[in-house]
Tab-separated table of C-alpha atoms and ligand atoms in Angstrom:
chain	number	residue	atom	x	y	z
O	1	MET	CA	42.215	83.818	106.071
O	2	ILE	CA	39.463	81.441	105.077
O	3	SER	CA	37.631	81.769	108.395
O	4	ARG	CA	36.827	85.482	107.935
O	5	ASP	CA	33.686	84.587	105.982
O	6	SER	CA	31.347	87.210	107.507
O	7	GLN	CA	33.461	90.001	105.953
O	8	SER	CA	32.418	89.030	102.427
O	9	PRO	CA	30.525	91.728	100.488
O	10	LEU	CA	26.734	91.557	100.786
O	11	PHE	CA	26.118	91.188	97.036
O	12	LEU	CA	28.432	88.143	96.901
O	13	ARG	CA	26.542	86.551	99.791
O	14	LEU	CA	23.232	87.214	98.032
O	15	ALA	CA	24.626	85.713	94.815
O	16	ALA	CA	25.692	82.615	96.792
O	17	MET	CA	22.178	82.289	98.250
O	18	PHE	CA	20.812	82.230	94.708
O	19	ALA	CA	23.483	79.950	93.221
O	20	TRP	CA	23.438	77.328	96.023
O	21	ARG	CA	19.705	77.413	96.893
O	22	THR	CA	18.672	73.766	96.275
O	23	ASP	CA	20.396	70.380	96.529
O	24	ARG	CA	20.108	69.983	92.754
O	25	ARG	CA	21.932	73.258	92.200
O	26	ILE	CA	24.481	72.443	94.893
O	27	ALA	CA	25.283	69.159	93.131
O	28	SER	CA	25.675	70.945	89.770
O	29	LYS	CA	27.879	73.664	91.253
O	30	LEU	CA	30.076	71.068	92.979
O	31	MET	CA	30.547	69.286	89.646
O	32	GLY	CA	31.542	72.620	88.086
O	33	PHE	CA	34.168	73.000	90.815
O	34	SER	CA	35.308	69.435	90.183
O	35	ALA	CA	35.764	70.203	86.462
O	36	THR	CA	37.809	73.337	87.225
O	37	GLU	CA	40.026	71.464	89.700
O	38	ARG	CA	40.630	68.693	87.150
O	39	GLY	CA	41.612	71.217	84.469
O	40	SER	CA	43.963	72.949	86.951
O	41	ALA	CA	45.583	69.606	87.808
O	42	LEU	CA	46.288	68.899	84.130
O	43	ASP	CA	47.886	72.319	83.650
O	44	MET	CA	50.003	71.925	86.781
O	45	TYR	CA	51.256	68.492	85.614
O	46	ARG	CA	52.091	69.992	82.210
O	47	ALA	CA	54.001	72.846	83.855
O	48	ALA	CA	55.894	70.304	85.982
O	49	ASP	CA	56.868	68.446	82.780
O	50	LEU	CA	58.096	71.578	81.010
O	51	VAL	CA	59.897	73.567	83.718
O	52	ASP	CA	63.676	73.111	84.073
O	53	ASP	CA	64.109	73.976	87.759
O	54	PRO	CA	63.730	70.807	89.918
O	55	ASN	CA	62.323	72.782	92.872
O	56	LEU	CA	59.599	74.315	90.680
O	57	ARG	CA	58.911	70.901	89.121
O	58	ARG	CA	58.317	69.459	92.596
O	59	LEU	CA	56.060	72.376	93.618
O	60	PHE	CA	53.983	72.225	90.425
O	61	TYR	CA	53.613	68.441	90.592
O	62	ARG	CA	52.535	68.548	94.236
O	63	HIS	CA	50.077	71.331	93.373
O	64	GLY	CA	48.668	69.127	90.569
O	65	LEU	CA	48.127	66.257	93.016
O	66	ASP	CA	46.223	68.602	95.363
O	67	GLU	CA	43.940	69.809	92.539
O	68	ASP	CA	43.298	66.232	91.403
O	69	ARG	CA	42.304	65.328	94.965
O	70	HIS	CA	39.990	68.360	95.129
O	71	ALA	CA	38.352	67.260	91.853
O	72	GLN	CA	37.625	63.864	93.434
O	73	MET	CA	36.341	65.436	96.649
O	74	PHE	CA	33.915	67.746	94.805
O	75	ASN	CA	32.800	64.876	92.562
O	76	SER	CA	32.058	62.618	95.564
O	77	ALA	CA	30.268	65.429	97.409
O	78	ALA	CA	28.090	66.164	94.348
O	79	LYS	CA	27.115	62.508	94.107
O	80	LYS	CA	26.268	62.358	97.810
O	81	VAL	CA	24.099	65.506	97.629
O	82	ASN	CA	22.372	63.980	94.585
O	83	GLY	CA	21.296	60.871	96.526
O	84	GLY	CA	24.164	58.680	95.334
O	85	CYS	CA	23.619	59.308	91.604
O	86	ASP	CA	26.270	60.727	89.253
O	87	VAL	CA	25.921	64.401	88.303
O	88	ALA	CA	26.783	65.721	84.833
O	89	VAL	CA	29.061	68.722	84.340
O	90	ARG	CA	27.008	71.547	82.803
O	91	ALA	CA	27.749	72.298	79.147
O	92	HIS	CA	29.309	75.733	79.733
O	93	GLU	CA	31.632	74.291	82.423
O	94	GLN	CA	32.945	71.305	80.445
O	95	VAL	CA	35.716	73.415	78.917
O	96	HIS	CA	37.244	73.869	82.388
O	97	GLN	CA	38.056	70.182	82.827
O	98	VAL	CA	40.542	70.104	79.949
O	99	ARG	CA	44.134	71.360	79.862
O	100	GLN	CA	44.447	75.025	78.829
O	101	HIS	CA	48.204	74.846	78.060
O	102	LEU	CA	48.736	77.863	80.304
O	103	PHE	CA	52.455	77.316	80.886
O	104	GLU	CA	53.170	77.290	77.151
O	105	LYS	CA	50.921	80.299	76.524
O	106	LEU	CA	52.069	82.468	79.438
O	107	GLY	CA	55.684	81.522	80.204
O	108	LEU	CA	57.033	80.825	83.686
O	109	VAL	CA	56.624	84.196	85.455
O	110	ALA	CA	53.120	84.919	84.109
O	111	PHE	CA	52.130	81.315	84.798
O	112	VAL	CA	53.065	81.659	88.477
O	113	ALA	CA	51.338	85.072	88.585
O	114	PHE	CA	48.246	83.358	87.138
O	115	VAL	CA	48.411	80.648	89.808
O	116	TYR	CA	48.679	83.308	92.534
O	117	VAL	CA	45.777	85.446	91.218
O	118	SER	CA	43.497	82.428	90.576
O	119	GLU	CA	44.156	80.817	93.947
O	120	ALA	CA	43.618	84.106	95.800
O	121	GLN	CA	40.295	84.528	93.973
O	122	ALA	CA	39.316	80.955	94.861
O	123	LEU	CA	39.978	81.685	98.547
O	124	LYS	CA	37.710	84.761	98.432
O	125	GLN	CA	34.993	82.684	96.778
O	126	PHE	CA	35.398	79.974	99.429
O	127	ASN	CA	34.922	82.553	102.201
O	128	VAL	CA	31.543	83.477	100.729
O	129	ILE	CA	30.550	79.814	100.361
O	130	LEU	CA	31.652	79.006	103.916
O	131	HIS	CA	29.425	81.784	105.197
O	132	HIS	CA	26.516	80.492	103.118
O	133	PHE	CA	26.951	76.925	104.446
O	134	ARG	CA	27.655	77.964	108.046
O	135	ASP	CA	24.840	75.653	109.279
O	136	ARG	CA	25.624	72.718	106.991
O	137	PRO	CA	28.501	70.615	108.422
O	138	ASP	CA	29.130	68.432	105.339
O	139	MET	CA	29.708	71.452	103.069
O	140	LEU	CA	31.658	73.340	105.743
O	141	GLU	CA	34.036	70.405	106.148
O	142	LEU	CA	34.501	70.044	102.378
O	143	PHE	CA	35.285	73.717	101.712
O	144	ARG	CA	37.474	74.043	104.812
O	145	ARG	CA	39.596	71.058	103.760
O	146	VAL	CA	39.994	72.250	100.175
O	147	GLY	CA	40.504	75.832	101.381
O	148	ARG	CA	43.484	74.833	103.519
O	149	ASP	CA	45.265	73.511	100.405
O	150	GLU	CA	44.339	76.626	98.419
O	151	GLN	CA	45.966	78.749	101.134
O	152	GLN	CA	49.179	76.785	100.561
O	153	HIS	CA	48.914	77.424	96.813
O	154	VAL	CA	48.515	81.171	97.389
O	155	ALA	CA	51.469	81.137	99.797
O	156	TYR	CA	53.978	79.281	97.585
O	157	SER	CA	53.114	81.222	94.402
O	158	LYS	CA	53.360	84.549	96.274
O	159	ASN	CA	56.675	83.441	97.731
O	160	LEU	CA	58.026	82.701	94.233
O	161	LEU	CA	56.899	86.106	92.920
O	162	ASP	CA	58.436	87.868	95.960
O	163	THR	CA	61.712	85.979	95.487
O	164	TRP	CA	61.916	87.042	91.820
O	165	ARG	CA	61.240	90.649	92.855
O	166	LYS	CA	64.107	90.476	95.366
O	167	GLU	CA	66.337	89.077	92.616
O	168	GLY	CA	65.744	92.244	90.552
O	169	ARG	CA	62.946	90.924	88.332
O	170	GLY	CA	60.281	93.247	89.780
O	171	LYS	CA	59.423	94.839	86.416
O	172	GLU	CA	58.926	91.407	84.839
O	173	VAL	CA	56.705	90.312	87.750
O	174	ASP	CA	54.621	93.531	87.563
O	175	GLN	CA	54.111	93.074	83.812
O	176	ALA	CA	53.103	89.448	84.365
O	177	MET	CA	50.602	90.449	87.075
O	178	ARG	CA	49.009	93.084	84.802
O	179	LYS	CA	48.814	90.594	81.926
O	180	VAL	CA	47.216	87.931	84.121
O	181	LYS	CA	44.670	90.326	85.655
O	182	ARG	CA	43.607	91.448	82.149
O	183	ARG	CA	43.332	87.818	81.079
O	184	THR	CA	41.354	86.861	84.205
O	185	LEU	CA	38.904	89.742	83.676
O	186	TRP	CA	38.428	88.751	80.026
O	187	ALA	CA	37.842	85.089	80.975
O	188	ALA	CA	35.277	86.115	83.638
O	189	TRP	CA	33.490	88.265	81.034
O	190	ARG	CA	33.352	85.390	78.524
O	191	ARG	CA	32.204	82.978	81.223
O	192	SER	CA	29.327	85.237	82.300
O	193	GLY	CA	28.410	85.665	78.608
O	194	LYS	CA	28.166	81.895	78.183
O	195	GLN	CA	26.060	81.557	81.342
O	196	ILE	CA	23.707	84.333	80.199
O	197	GLY	CA	23.521	82.630	76.780
O	198	SER	CA	22.652	79.311	78.388
O	199	VAL	CA	19.898	80.910	80.526
O	200	LEU	CA	18.518	82.771	77.479
O	201	THR	CA	18.417	79.527	75.453
O	202	SER	CA	16.433	77.832	78.250
O	203	VAL	CA	13.995	80.768	78.404
O	204	VAL	CA	13.492	80.786	74.596
O	205	MET	CA	12.953	77.002	74.503
O	206	ALA	CA	10.463	77.139	77.409
O	207	THR	CA	8.586	80.023	75.745
O	208	LEU	CA	8.470	78.129	72.449
O	209	PHE	CA	7.089	75.042	74.151
O	210	VAL	CA	4.458	76.800	76.277
O	211	GLY	CA	3.472	79.448	73.719
O	212	VAL	CA	3.634	77.532	70.411
O	213	LEU	CA	4.236	73.776	70.563
O	214	PHE	CA	1.882	72.932	73.444
O	215	PRO	CA	-1.211	74.818	72.051
O	216	PHE	CA	-0.468	73.439	68.573
O	217	ALA	CA	-0.336	69.857	69.925
O	218	LEU	CA	-3.595	70.439	71.848
O	219	ILE	CA	-5.464	71.776	68.770
O	220	SER	CA	-4.160	68.920	66.660
O	221	ARG	CA	-5.400	66.360	69.219
O	222	VAL	CA	-8.895	67.902	69.393
O	223	LYS	CA	-9.125	67.898	65.565
O	224	ASP	CA	-8.109	64.232	65.412
O	225	ARG	CA	-10.830	63.278	67.889
O	226	SER	CA	-13.589	65.102	65.964
O	227	ARG	CA	-12.459	63.513	62.679
O	228	SER	CA	-12.679	60.009	64.170
O	229	GLY	CA	-16.354	60.604	65.132
O	230	TRP	CA	-15.704	59.806	68.787
O	231	VAL	CA	-18.292	61.510	71.024
O	232	GLN	CA	-18.226	61.774	74.800
O	233	PRO	CA	-21.478	60.174	76.192
O	234	THR	CA	-23.548	62.729	78.078
O	235	ARG	CA	-24.598	60.196	80.751
O	236	PRO	CA	-23.896	56.525	81.385
O	237	VAL	CA	-26.275	54.007	79.713
O	238	ASP	CA	-28.360	51.950	82.202
O	239	THR	CA	-28.345	48.426	80.711
O	240	ARG	CA	-30.675	46.996	83.413
O	241	SER	CA	-33.743	48.767	81.955
O	242	GLN	CA	-33.223	47.231	78.462
O	243	GLY	CA	-35.234	44.025	78.390
I	1	FE2	FE1	41.931	73.313	94.259
I	2	FE2	FE1	44.475	75.415	94.208
């Protein structure tokens, strides 16, 4: 349940305190969420186009509409937190707002397993965020509203997997779950690598500026002044005493 926020592990709550510590960061994070929701919507629409079963087509299409709405909600919230100005999606998160062609890559059973695993992870993440924003009504309302839809997504995808198990496709479902969990772990590893890379690039650029470019520019400016013969007067000249 999304309301059991205080049961989240301590290290996740500490990570949330760091990640969501200023309005600027909150706006950036919300735009990252918006990008992910948009990418999910595109994949759900694609799955709805490709699947044969009309019931699944309806479920996937409805799911896509939910994710599109979430993308809009996170986008609007980011803008509001940022004083009404648009917020850019960070470079390492831009890949999430495009279609990943997951249905074609995974096939139906693994695709639904992926939906179930991803949505369940999103709910856990939301619990941590809800706890972090427990004293901030605008964020609480946003994550509670989105979280209610995510609970539906967990429920319908789990129901599909359970139905296939009952129909004798348990082995296929288990294989799909293992495949998806491996894939999810690998994606998380690559994502953290990109984030670390982005932080390292910022640190290197800042070090270059402070340690090399700034002193070099300062020396160059001093040299230019001495070449031009400009000298700082030691005291102001009193023109009244001259004649
Ligand atoms: Fe969503
Ligand atoms: Fe969702």
